[in-house]
């Protein structure tokens, strides 16, 4: 921990971009900051680390958040670039990690453009497969309609999973309705009835065996399955209010992006309405204050706001209001097979864009201990270290004889923030015993991993019929 706390910060490319965006010469910026031009020149060339005084002066003079120099965009750009260049088609280029890091540091937006081109190529390549052909043959389908989820994920990630208009509107409605009371279900049903003439009905499973919520516009009824617990029912009411009272705002936010498909346009509206629902039940300022007071105790926050474990975790990733930020968490939801159905990152944690997760991350182990919270310190190949909290959740209650839908939730943050979490109590944060993990097997170059399922794309296999190692795949280290 001490090593992380004193780690030198080199932010030359980010400071150079800030200067150029302001249209300043090195001499002009140095004069405004009260530092010498020679010092600024060394900082921009990464020949001198950035001092705390220099960063504070930057934030004061140019009204920027200190987190702008944490390298979040560069870390994501480096992760994306590493993943793309691991494709065998780039094998002959021989780009080193140092060169990739230089590209990510100097031009993260250029890497983003390159990523978009590669994604288009991936779509075209996958559309040529038999599976894609079957999908495209559906009536009205197009090749581009295969990836609306990825497009919406990128939209949310690019906005750091924070939408101030929705947060402010939700806080106002929360105060107006007085949702501090314990009768949130009655308050929200009352709002639907009085303002919109909509009656809420809890329906038997036999009537809605495959549907959890259905809005019958003509009969003015909102039908909710009895299989949902109380927190989920309340969330569905909040979602419906978002679609009824804030649809123009949601559409306006969605229209700031040019969508490739109608499916993506609809999906982002649903995602933004879900965001509003969470913000209505857990209003920004009050929720952040309680989160800090309770040291981010997820279950305690859920009891206080009558929300689920997953809802609280998701909300914690959205606390990115300038001047009023929470811990920059990352969030992931996986099933028993390791399929990722949701992921967000408010910090610099880089998820694999095109694959799953590392089996050494104990988010997968939680299925063996349903409902029990597991913690872990994990370290990525670039030596960034994180503190992780994981637990299973049940999305919907199951009747006897049906498969119970269980998912695992992982929530984590940079190790520098671990002391702010109740879950780190008693953990030795000075002498870290971190589990080495990777983005996924295809991109991880760690040797002799007993959990390796695939060889890395970046390395040549070493095959020897006389010997068998811990891993089924041995590969060249150089």
Tab-separated table of C-alpha atoms in Angstrom:
chain	number	residue	atom	x	y	z
A	1	UNK	CA	0.000	0.000	0.000
A	2	UNK	CA	2.820	2.371	0.840
A	3	UNK	CA	4.345	1.732	-2.561
A	4	UNK	CA	1.048	2.603	-4.303
A	5	UNK	CA	0.602	5.727	-2.218
A	6	UNK	CA	4.042	7.100	-3.204
A	7	UNK	CA	3.964	5.984	-6.810
A	8	UNK	CA	5.201	8.734	-9.136
A	9	UNK	CA	2.698	10.164	-11.583
A	10	UNK	CA	3.771	10.726	-15.188
A	11	UNK	CA	1.011	12.553	-17.048
A	12	UNK	CA	2.885	14.339	-19.818
A	13	UNK	CA	0.628	13.477	-22.792
A	14	UNK	CA	-2.525	14.379	-20.825
A	15	UNK	CA	-1.091	17.758	-19.775
A	16	UNK	CA	0.092	18.443	-23.327
A	17	UNK	CA	-3.419	17.709	-24.652
A	18	UNK	CA	-4.924	20.048	-22.030
A	19	UNK	CA	-2.522	22.829	-23.064
A	20	UNK	CA	-3.282	22.407	-26.744
A	21	UNK	CA	-7.030	22.318	-26.109
A	22	UNK	CA	-6.647	25.700	-24.389
A	23	UNK	CA	-4.583	27.034	-27.303
A	24	UNK	CA	-1.594	27.830	-25.065
A	25	UNK	CA	2.138	27.705	-25.632
A	26	UNK	CA	4.355	26.071	-23.023
A	27	UNK	CA	5.494	29.501	-21.894
A	28	UNK	CA	1.927	30.769	-21.477
A	29	UNK	CA	0.784	27.745	-19.480
A	30	UNK	CA	3.910	27.781	-17.315
A	31	UNK	CA	3.346	31.472	-16.523
A	32	UNK	CA	-0.326	30.894	-15.623
A	33	UNK	CA	0.596	28.006	-13.340
A	34	UNK	CA	3.562	29.747	-11.726
A	35	UNK	CA	6.120	27.141	-12.807
A	36	UNK	CA	9.113	27.406	-15.098
A	37	UNK	CA	8.811	26.612	-18.803
A	38	UNK	CA	11.675	24.134	-18.510
A	39	UNK	CA	9.829	22.215	-15.781
A	40	UNK	CA	6.650	22.065	-17.882
A	41	UNK	CA	8.688	20.898	-20.859
A	42	UNK	CA	10.179	18.042	-18.826
A	43	UNK	CA	6.740	17.088	-17.449
A	44	UNK	CA	5.172	16.970	-20.913
A	45	UNK	CA	7.963	14.683	-22.141
A	46	UNK	CA	7.502	12.402	-19.105
A	47	UNK	CA	11.051	13.153	-18.001
A	48	UNK	CA	9.823	14.553	-14.707
A	49	UNK	CA	6.959	13.245	-12.511
A	50	UNK	CA	4.073	15.562	-11.731
A	51	UNK	CA	4.165	17.047	-8.245
A	52	UNK	CA	1.058	17.338	-6.067
A	53	UNK	CA	1.433	21.138	-6.088
A	54	UNK	CA	1.502	21.157	-9.890
A	55	UNK	CA	-1.671	19.024	-10.113
A	56	UNK	CA	-3.521	21.173	-7.582
A	57	UNK	CA	-2.534	24.297	-9.510
A	58	UNK	CA	-3.769	22.734	-12.770
A	59	UNK	CA	-7.121	21.928	-11.188
A	60	UNK	CA	-7.433	25.443	-9.774
A	61	UNK	CA	-6.423	27.425	-12.865
A	62	UNK	CA	-8.184	25.358	-15.531
A	63	UNK	CA	-11.153	24.066	-13.509
A	64	UNK	CA	-10.486	20.387	-14.168
A	65	UNK	CA	-10.923	17.394	-11.891
A	66	UNK	CA	-7.762	15.797	-10.547
A	67	UNK	CA	-9.195	12.471	-11.733
A	68	UNK	CA	-8.652	13.733	-15.292
A	69	UNK	CA	-4.969	12.960	-14.757
A	70	UNK	CA	-5.517	9.465	-13.299
A	71	UNK	CA	-5.016	7.881	-16.716
A	72	UNK	CA	-8.494	6.312	-17.009
A	73	UNK	CA	-8.825	6.993	-20.749
A	74	UNK	CA	-5.244	5.917	-21.413
A	75	UNK	CA	-5.672	2.682	-19.406
A	76	UNK	CA	-8.776	1.784	-21.358
A	77	UNK	CA	-7.086	2.698	-24.652
A	78	UNK	CA	-4.091	0.504	-23.793
A	79	UNK	CA	-6.351	-2.413	-22.836
A	80	UNK	CA	-8.363	-2.076	-26.057
A	81	UNK	CA	-5.237	-1.770	-28.174
A	82	UNK	CA	-3.608	-4.793	-26.520
A	83	UNK	CA	-6.720	-6.854	-27.110
A	84	UNK	CA	-7.055	-5.842	-30.754
A	85	UNK	CA	-3.390	-6.333	-31.614
A	86	UNK	CA	-3.547	-9.808	-30.092
A	87	UNK	CA	-5.559	-10.826	-33.162
A	88	UNK	CA	-3.439	-13.219	-35.294
A	89	UNK	CA	-3.884	-10.900	-38.279
A	90	UNK	CA	-1.441	-8.465	-36.570
A	91	UNK	CA	1.091	-11.159	-35.652
A	92	UNK	CA	3.763	-9.976	-38.071
A	93	UNK	CA	3.757	-6.357	-36.926
A	94	UNK	CA	5.699	-6.979	-33.716
A	95	UNK	CA	4.452	-3.923	-31.818
A	96	UNK	CA	5.935	-3.936	-28.301
A	97	UNK	CA	4.026	-3.190	-25.093
A	98	UNK	CA	6.043	-0.001	-24.742
A	99	UNK	CA	5.004	1.212	-28.184
A	100	UNK	CA	1.365	0.384	-27.468
A	101	UNK	CA	1.565	2.279	-24.182
A	102	UNK	CA	3.057	5.284	-26.003
A	103	UNK	CA	0.165	5.224	-28.490
A	104	UNK	CA	-2.429	4.993	-25.726
A	105	UNK	CA	-0.812	7.807	-23.738
A	106	UNK	CA	-0.344	10.135	-26.682
A	107	UNK	CA	-3.637	9.628	-28.527
A	108	UNK	CA	-6.368	7.677	-26.676
A	109	UNK	CA	-9.010	9.097	-29.036
A	110	UNK	CA	-7.081	7.775	-32.033
A	111	UNK	CA	-7.031	4.356	-30.381
A	112	UNK	CA	-10.793	4.702	-29.868
A	113	UNK	CA	-11.217	5.354	-33.599
A	114	UNK	CA	-9.032	2.341	-34.389
A	115	UNK	CA	-11.176	0.273	-32.016
A	116	UNK	CA	-14.348	1.306	-33.850
A	117	UNK	CA	-12.790	0.238	-37.151
A	118	UNK	CA	-11.752	-3.091	-35.682
A	119	UNK	CA	-15.232	-3.655	-34.238
A	120	UNK	CA	-16.703	-3.066	-37.696
A	121	UNK	CA	-14.240	-5.582	-39.095
A	122	UNK	CA	-15.171	-8.066	-36.359
A	123	UNK	CA	-18.844	-7.645	-37.210
A	124	UNK	CA	-18.187	-8.243	-40.895
A	125	UNK	CA	-16.067	-11.284	-40.107
A	126	UNK	CA	-18.615	-12.761	-37.719
A	127	UNK	CA	-21.464	-12.065	-40.112
A	128	UNK	CA	-19.737	-14.457	-42.516
A	129	UNK	CA	-20.142	-17.349	-40.116
A	130	UNK	CA	-23.048	-19.744	-40.190
A	131	UNK	CA	-24.481	-18.442	-36.907
A	132	UNK	CA	-24.537	-14.872	-38.108
A	133	UNK	CA	-26.133	-15.963	-41.360
A	134	UNK	CA	-28.952	-17.591	-39.407
A	135	UNK	CA	-29.478	-14.402	-37.434
A	136	UNK	CA	-29.447	-12.201	-40.520
A	137	UNK	CA	-32.050	-14.393	-42.200
A	138	UNK	CA	-34.644	-13.307	-39.660
A	139	UNK	CA	-37.204	-10.953	-41.123
A	140	UNK	CA	-36.018	-7.373	-40.919
A	141	UNK	CA	-32.625	-8.204	-39.461
A	142	UNK	CA	-29.374	-6.705	-40.712
A	143	UNK	CA	-25.763	-7.560	-40.021
A	144	UNK	CA	-25.327	-4.437	-37.902
A	145	UNK	CA	-28.194	-5.425	-35.577
A	146	UNK	CA	-26.125	-8.195	-33.990
A	147	UNK	CA	-24.187	-5.890	-31.632
A	148	UNK	CA	-26.611	-3.310	-30.132
A	149	UNK	CA	-25.604	-4.329	-26.581
A	150	UNK	CA	-21.951	-3.492	-27.240
A	151	UNK	CA	-22.897	-0.160	-28.782
A	152	UNK	CA	-24.973	0.819	-25.743
A	153	UNK	CA	-22.248	-0.368	-23.344
A	154	UNK	CA	-19.751	1.898	-25.101
A	155	UNK	CA	-22.174	4.830	-24.964
A	156	UNK	CA	-22.593	4.427	-21.199
A	157	UNK	CA	-18.875	3.858	-20.617
A	158	UNK	CA	-17.901	6.946	-22.637
A	159	UNK	CA	-20.127	9.023	-20.338
A	160	UNK	CA	-18.553	7.337	-17.290
A	161	UNK	CA	-21.972	5.886	-16.397
A	162	UNK	CA	-23.097	9.314	-15.160
A	163	UNK	CA	-26.070	11.269	-16.532
A	164	UNK	CA	-26.517	14.503	-14.540
A	165	UNK	CA	-29.884	15.447	-16.043
A	166	UNK	CA	-31.446	12.199	-14.883
A	167	UNK	CA	-29.845	12.439	-11.447
A	168	UNK	CA	-31.120	15.968	-10.874
A	169	UNK	CA	-34.634	15.137	-12.085
A	170	UNK	CA	-34.719	12.029	-9.899
A	171	UNK	CA	-33.584	13.946	-6.804
A	172	UNK	CA	-36.322	16.523	-7.367
A	173	UNK	CA	-39.017	13.855	-7.720
A	174	UNK	CA	-37.688	11.969	-4.686
A	175	UNK	CA	-38.124	15.064	-2.523
A	176	UNK	CA	-41.502	15.858	-4.068
A	177	UNK	CA	-42.848	12.380	-3.327
A	178	UNK	CA	-41.242	12.126	0.100
A	179	UNK	CA	-39.688	8.745	-0.640
A	180	UNK	CA	-37.730	8.835	2.622
A	181	UNK	CA	-40.728	7.071	4.104
A	182	UNK	CA	-40.976	3.281	4.319
A	183	UNK	CA	-44.047	3.064	2.099
A	184	UNK	CA	-42.317	3.611	-1.262
A	185	UNK	CA	-44.541	1.062	-2.995
A	186	UNK	CA	-47.704	2.881	-1.931
A	187	UNK	CA	-46.247	6.297	-2.789
A	188	UNK	CA	-45.281	5.237	-6.316
A	189	UNK	CA	-48.548	3.418	-7.003
A	190	UNK	CA	-50.320	6.560	-5.821
A	191	UNK	CA	-48.340	8.688	-8.256
A	192	UNK	CA	-49.169	6.372	-11.143
A	193	UNK	CA	-52.855	6.439	-10.232
A	194	UNK	CA	-53.265	10.151	-9.488
A	195	UNK	CA	-51.096	11.589	-12.271
A	196	UNK	CA	-51.578	9.009	-15.010
A	197	UNK	CA	-54.708	7.057	-14.156
A	198	UNK	CA	-52.732	3.811	-14.080
A	199	UNK	CA	-53.678	0.967	-11.770
A	200	UNK	CA	-50.957	-1.358	-10.492
A	201	UNK	CA	-51.825	-5.046	-10.233
A	202	UNK	CA	-49.724	-7.906	-8.850
A	203	UNK	CA	-50.394	-10.855	-11.129
A	204	UNK	CA	-50.189	-14.611	-10.399
A	205	UNK	CA	-47.360	-16.579	-11.979
A	206	UNK	CA	-49.857	-18.693	-13.919
A	207	UNK	CA	-51.139	-15.568	-15.689
A	208	UNK	CA	-47.673	-14.127	-16.446
A	209	UNK	CA	-45.359	-17.163	-16.497
A	210	UNK	CA	-42.692	-15.517	-18.664
A	211	UNK	CA	-43.237	-11.806	-17.998
A	212	UNK	CA	-42.203	-9.745	-14.987
A	213	UNK	CA	-43.698	-6.388	-15.944
A	214	UNK	CA	-46.215	-5.417	-18.597
A	215	UNK	CA	-47.771	-2.016	-19.217
A	216	UNK	CA	-51.239	-2.302	-20.735
A	217	UNK	CA	-51.625	1.151	-22.289
A	218	UNK	CA	-55.261	0.817	-23.355
A	219	UNK	CA	-56.535	-0.552	-20.043
A	220	UNK	CA	-54.222	1.780	-18.088
A	221	UNK	CA	-52.804	-1.062	-16.025
A	222	UNK	CA	-49.278	-1.888	-14.924
A	223	UNK	CA	-49.036	-5.627	-14.347
A	224	UNK	CA	-46.226	-6.927	-12.128
A	225	UNK	CA	-45.398	-10.559	-11.495
A	226	UNK	CA	-45.841	-11.924	-7.982
A	227	UNK	CA	-42.454	-13.631	-8.406
A	228	UNK	CA	-40.640	-10.327	-7.885
A	229	UNK	CA	-39.683	-9.401	-4.335
A	230	UNK	CA	-40.627	-6.021	-2.875
A	231	UNK	CA	-37.466	-4.163	-3.912
A	232	UNK	CA	-37.832	-5.384	-7.498
A	233	UNK	CA	-41.517	-4.395	-7.571
A	234	UNK	CA	-40.668	-0.886	-6.380
A	235	UNK	CA	-37.930	-0.618	-9.006
A	236	UNK	CA	-40.407	-1.559	-11.760
A	237	UNK	CA	-42.760	1.190	-10.584
A	238	UNK	CA	-39.909	3.708	-10.712
A	239	UNK	CA	-38.975	2.518	-14.202
A	240	UNK	CA	-42.539	3.024	-15.417
A	241	UNK	CA	-42.614	6.556	-13.982
A	242	UNK	CA	-39.394	7.315	-15.858
A	243	UNK	CA	-40.963	6.227	-19.148
A	244	UNK	CA	-44.136	8.205	-18.478
A	245	UNK	CA	-42.761	11.478	-17.103
A	246	UNK	CA	-39.208	11.738	-18.411
A	247	UNK	CA	-39.316	10.040	-21.803
A	248	UNK	CA	-38.474	13.276	-23.714
A	249	UNK	CA	-35.387	13.780	-21.520
A	250	UNK	CA	-34.353	10.151	-21.987
A	251	UNK	CA	-34.809	10.404	-25.753
A	252	UNK	CA	-32.843	13.664	-25.856
A	253	UNK	CA	-29.891	12.062	-24.054
A	254	UNK	CA	-30.048	9.022	-26.310
A	255	UNK	CA	-30.172	11.197	-29.415
A	256	UNK	CA	-26.760	12.689	-28.601
A	257	UNK	CA	-25.362	9.548	-30.244
A	258	UNK	CA	-25.902	8.303	-33.793
A	259	UNK	CA	-27.111	4.719	-33.422
A	260	UNK	CA	-26.486	2.068	-36.020
A	261	UNK	CA	-29.754	0.246	-35.365
A	262	UNK	CA	-33.210	0.791	-33.953
A	263	UNK	CA	-32.519	-2.023	-31.483
A	264	UNK	CA	-29.647	-0.018	-29.968
A	265	UNK	CA	-31.804	3.119	-29.825
A	266	UNK	CA	-34.509	1.262	-27.898
A	267	UNK	CA	-32.016	-0.466	-25.642
A	268	UNK	CA	-30.376	2.787	-24.578
A	269	UNK	CA	-33.801	4.214	-23.674
A	270	UNK	CA	-34.425	1.206	-21.448
A	271	UNK	CA	-30.961	1.556	-19.894
A	272	UNK	CA	-31.490	5.257	-19.177
A	273	UNK	CA	-34.917	4.590	-17.665
A	274	UNK	CA	-33.294	1.987	-15.401
A	275	UNK	CA	-30.688	4.601	-14.464
A	276	UNK	CA	-33.459	7.036	-13.517
A	277	UNK	CA	-35.239	4.391	-11.446
A	278	UNK	CA	-32.095	3.732	-9.430
A	279	UNK	CA	-31.495	7.464	-8.980
A	280	UNK	CA	-35.089	8.001	-7.827
A	281	UNK	CA	-34.879	5.318	-5.154
A	282	UNK	CA	-31.312	6.249	-4.154
A	283	UNK	CA	-31.027	10.057	-4.669
A	284	UNK	CA	-27.497	11.199	-5.377
A	285	UNK	CA	-26.475	13.490	-2.517
A	286	UNK	CA	-28.223	11.596	0.259
A	287	UNK	CA	-27.161	8.192	-1.028
A	288	UNK	CA	-23.506	9.241	-1.413
A	289	UNK	CA	-23.481	10.653	2.120
A	290	UNK	CA	-24.935	7.426	3.529
A	291	UNK	CA	-22.540	5.318	1.471
A	292	UNK	CA	-19.549	7.150	2.911
A	293	UNK	CA	-20.945	7.013	6.455
A	294	UNK	CA	-21.611	3.276	6.182
A	295	UNK	CA	-18.236	2.700	4.474
A	296	UNK	CA	-19.977	1.387	1.366
A	297	UNK	CA	-21.697	-1.486	3.182
A	298	UNK	CA	-23.818	-2.749	0.278
A	299	UNK	CA	-26.288	-4.810	2.299
A	300	UNK	CA	-26.780	-2.062	4.890
A	301	UNK	CA	-27.470	0.454	2.125
A	302	UNK	CA	-29.964	-1.976	0.618
A	303	UNK	CA	-31.866	-2.192	3.915
A	304	UNK	CA	-31.864	1.585	4.288
A	305	UNK	CA	-33.208	2.264	0.792
A	306	UNK	CA	-35.254	-0.927	0.344
A	307	UNK	CA	-33.213	-1.834	-2.711
A	308	UNK	CA	-31.491	-5.035	-3.795
A	309	UNK	CA	-27.807	-5.916	-3.637
A	310	UNK	CA	-27.481	-5.531	-7.410
A	311	UNK	CA	-29.348	-2.220	-7.452
A	312	UNK	CA	-27.039	-0.775	-4.799
A	313	UNK	CA	-23.911	-2.025	-6.594
A	314	UNK	CA	-25.082	-0.553	-9.873
A	315	UNK	CA	-25.882	2.781	-8.222
A	316	UNK	CA	-22.439	2.946	-6.633
A	317	UNK	CA	-20.841	2.971	-10.100
A	318	UNK	CA	-22.774	6.131	-11.075
A	319	UNK	CA	-21.539	8.474	-8.321
A	320	UNK	CA	-19.352	10.615	-10.577
A	321	UNK	CA	-20.770	14.127	-10.066
A	322	UNK	CA	-17.933	16.706	-10.386
A	323	UNK	CA	-16.973	17.943	-6.924
A	324	UNK	CA	-19.129	15.284	-5.274
A	325	UNK	CA	-17.705	11.938	-6.300
A	326	UNK	CA	-17.838	8.555	-4.660
A	327	UNK	CA	-15.331	5.740	-4.952
A	328	UNK	CA	-14.843	4.956	-8.680
A	329	UNK	CA	-16.154	1.389	-8.694
A	330	UNK	CA	-16.296	-1.149	-11.489
A	331	UNK	CA	-19.178	-3.613	-11.721
A	332	UNK	CA	-19.735	-6.928	-13.449
A	333	UNK	CA	-22.561	-9.475	-13.590
A	334	UNK	CA	-21.892	-13.038	-14.753
A	335	UNK	CA	-23.782	-16.314	-14.878
A	336	UNK	CA	-22.560	-19.778	-13.896
A	337	UNK	CA	-21.062	-20.324	-17.342
A	338	UNK	CA	-19.029	-17.128	-17.112
A	339	UNK	CA	-21.143	-15.149	-19.582
A	340	UNK	CA	-21.018	-11.421	-18.863
A	341	UNK	CA	-24.444	-9.762	-19.001
A	342	UNK	CA	-23.551	-6.369	-17.525
A	343	UNK	CA	-20.359	-4.431	-16.864
A	344	UNK	CA	-19.512	-0.855	-15.971
A	345	UNK	CA	-16.319	0.861	-14.949
A	346	UNK	CA	-16.134	4.311	-13.361
A	347	UNK	CA	-12.396	3.851	-12.793
A	348	UNK	CA	-9.571	2.512	-14.923
A	349	UNK	CA	-10.343	-1.209	-14.605
A	350	UNK	CA	-10.307	-2.633	-18.128
A	351	UNK	CA	-12.744	-5.386	-18.964
A	352	UNK	CA	-12.167	-7.536	-22.000
A	353	UNK	CA	-14.238	-6.076	-24.809
A	354	UNK	CA	-14.634	-9.294	-26.768
A	355	UNK	CA	-14.567	-12.046	-24.136
A	356	UNK	CA	-15.371	-13.140	-20.598
A	357	UNK	CA	-13.387	-12.860	-17.365
A	358	UNK	CA	-10.523	-14.598	-15.581
A	359	UNK	CA	-11.486	-17.805	-13.701
A	360	UNK	CA	-9.054	-16.866	-10.895
A	361	UNK	CA	-11.268	-13.914	-9.962
A	362	UNK	CA	-13.401	-15.234	-7.103
A	363	UNK	CA	-16.579	-13.702	-8.474
A	364	UNK	CA	-17.037	-17.147	-10.060
A	365	UNK	CA	-16.524	-18.991	-6.752
A	366	UNK	CA	-19.510	-17.316	-5.125
A	367	UNK	CA	-21.932	-19.772	-6.755
A	368	UNK	CA	-20.640	-22.403	-4.319
A	369	UNK	CA	-21.625	-20.151	-1.376
A	370	UNK	CA	-24.890	-18.407	-2.369
A	371	UNK	CA	-25.553	-15.134	-0.588
A	372	UNK	CA	-22.142	-14.998	1.095
A	373	UNK	CA	-19.879	-12.011	0.409
A	374	UNK	CA	-16.346	-12.809	-0.754
A	375	UNK	CA	-13.483	-10.317	-0.939
A	376	UNK	CA	-10.269	-10.517	-2.907
A	377	UNK	CA	-7.268	-8.423	-3.886
A	378	UNK	CA	-6.514	-8.928	-7.570
A	379	UNK	CA	-3.695	-7.690	-9.768
A	380	UNK	CA	-3.767	-7.302	-13.541
A	381	UNK	CA	-0.744	-8.002	-15.782
A	382	UNK	CA	0.061	-4.263	-15.890
A	383	UNK	CA	0.447	-4.446	-12.076
A	384	UNK	CA	-2.626	-2.337	-11.332
A	385	UNK	CA	-4.188	-3.731	-8.165
A	386	UNK	CA	-7.845	-3.766	-7.117
A	387	UNK	CA	-10.015	-4.670	-4.157
A	388	UNK	CA	-13.024	-6.781	-5.120
A	389	UNK	CA	-16.320	-7.686	-3.421
A	390	UNK	CA	-18.508	-10.444	-4.866
A	391	UNK	CA	-21.787	-12.172	-4.041
A	392	UNK	CA	-24.529	-14.139	-5.773
A	393	UNK	CA	-27.990	-12.726	-6.327
A	394	UNK	CA	-31.303	-14.248	-7.384
A	395	UNK	CA	-32.965	-12.233	-10.125
A	396	UNK	CA	-36.404	-13.806	-9.856
A	397	UNK	CA	-37.955	-16.196	-7.381
A	398	UNK	CA	-38.350	-19.718	-8.751
A	399	UNK	CA	-41.172	-22.144	-8.106
A	400	UNK	CA	-40.492	-25.781	-7.276
A	401	UNK	CA	-39.177	-27.739	-10.239
A	402	UNK	CA	-37.817	-24.720	-12.097
A	403	UNK	CA	-34.174	-23.692	-12.409
A	404	UNK	CA	-33.318	-20.939	-9.933
A	405	UNK	CA	-31.799	-17.995	-11.800
A	406	UNK	CA	-28.604	-17.138	-9.970
A	407	UNK	CA	-26.038	-14.577	-11.056
A	408	UNK	CA	-22.826	-13.354	-9.494
A	409	UNK	CA	-22.131	-9.658	-8.903
A	410	UNK	CA	-18.603	-8.318	-8.686
A	411	UNK	CA	-17.890	-4.798	-7.407
A	412	UNK	CA	-14.400	-3.420	-7.058
A	413	UNK	CA	-12.132	-0.401	-6.946
A	414	UNK	CA	-8.494	0.552	-7.151
A	415	UNK	CA	-6.579	-0.640	-4.090
A	416	UNK	CA	-5.941	3.009	-3.173
A	417	UNK	CA	-9.634	3.316	-2.179
A	418	UNK	CA	-9.843	0.041	-0.243
A	419	UNK	CA	-9.542	1.715	3.173
A	420	UNK	CA	-12.844	3.480	2.529
A	421	UNK	CA	-14.684	0.133	2.325
A	422	UNK	CA	-15.950	-1.770	5.344
A	423	UNK	CA	-14.993	-4.990	3.564
A	424	UNK	CA	-11.281	-4.156	3.863
A	425	UNK	CA	-11.458	-4.097	7.666
A	426	UNK	CA	-8.805	-6.427	9.037
A	427	UNK	CA	-7.064	-6.821	5.666
A	428	UNK	CA	-3.342	-6.103	5.464
A	429	UNK	CA	-3.205	-3.329	2.892
A	430	UNK	CA	0.474	-2.645	3.488
A	431	UNK	CA	1.722	-6.065	2.382
A	432	UNK	CA	-0.586	-7.026	-0.413
A	433	UNK	CA	-1.185	-10.682	-1.180
A	434	UNK	CA	-2.803	-10.135	-4.561
A	435	UNK	CA	-4.147	-12.856	-6.823
A	436	UNK	CA	-2.697	-12.452	-10.331
A	437	UNK	CA	-5.562	-12.327	-12.836
A	438	UNK	CA	-5.931	-11.327	-16.466
A	439	UNK	CA	-8.593	-9.912	-18.805
A	440	UNK	CA	-9.269	-13.439	-20.127
A	441	UNK	CA	-7.213	-16.443	-21.211
A	442	UNK	CA	-6.867	-15.342	-24.823
A	443	UNK	CA	-5.251	-12.058	-23.757
A	444	UNK	CA	-3.365	-13.152	-20.643
A	445	UNK	CA	0.336	-13.972	-21.001
A	446	UNK	CA	0.878	-15.322	-17.478
A	447	UNK	CA	2.744	-18.652	-17.740
A	448	UNK	CA	1.883	-21.908	-15.929
A	449	UNK	CA	-1.650	-20.893	-14.976
A	450	UNK	CA	-3.592	-23.993	-13.852
A	451	UNK	CA	-6.887	-22.372	-14.880
A	452	UNK	CA	-5.864	-21.502	-18.429
A	453	UNK	CA	-8.576	-22.541	-20.887
A	454	UNK	CA	-7.000	-21.169	-24.091
A	455	UNK	CA	-3.501	-20.222	-25.215
A	456	UNK	CA	-2.761	-16.494	-25.547
A	457	UNK	CA	-3.198	-15.069	-29.015
A	458	UNK	CA	0.036	-13.132	-28.662
A	459	UNK	CA	2.367	-16.088	-28.091
A	460	UNK	CA	3.557	-19.072	-30.104
A	461	UNK	CA	2.702	-22.457	-28.609
A	462	UNK	CA	5.514	-24.705	-27.412
A	463	UNK	CA	4.484	-28.312	-28.006
A	464	UNK	CA	6.440	-31.186	-26.460
A	465	UNK	CA	4.947	-34.681	-26.389
A	466	UNK	CA	7.541	-35.729	-23.764
A	467	UNK	CA	6.394	-33.273	-21.106
A	468	UNK	CA	3.122	-31.991	-19.592
A	469	UNK	CA	3.037	-28.799	-17.581
A	470	UNK	CA	0.584	-27.409	-15.013
A	471	UNK	CA	-1.165	-25.642	-17.853
A	472	UNK	CA	-2.315	-27.532	-20.923
A	473	UNK	CA	-0.727	-24.788	-22.997
A	474	UNK	CA	2.917	-23.831	-22.909
A	475	UNK	CA	4.075	-20.882	-24.961
A	476	UNK	CA	7.225	-18.978	-25.775
A	477	UNK	CA	8.126	-16.243	-23.301
A	478	UNK	CA	9.980	-14.125	-25.853
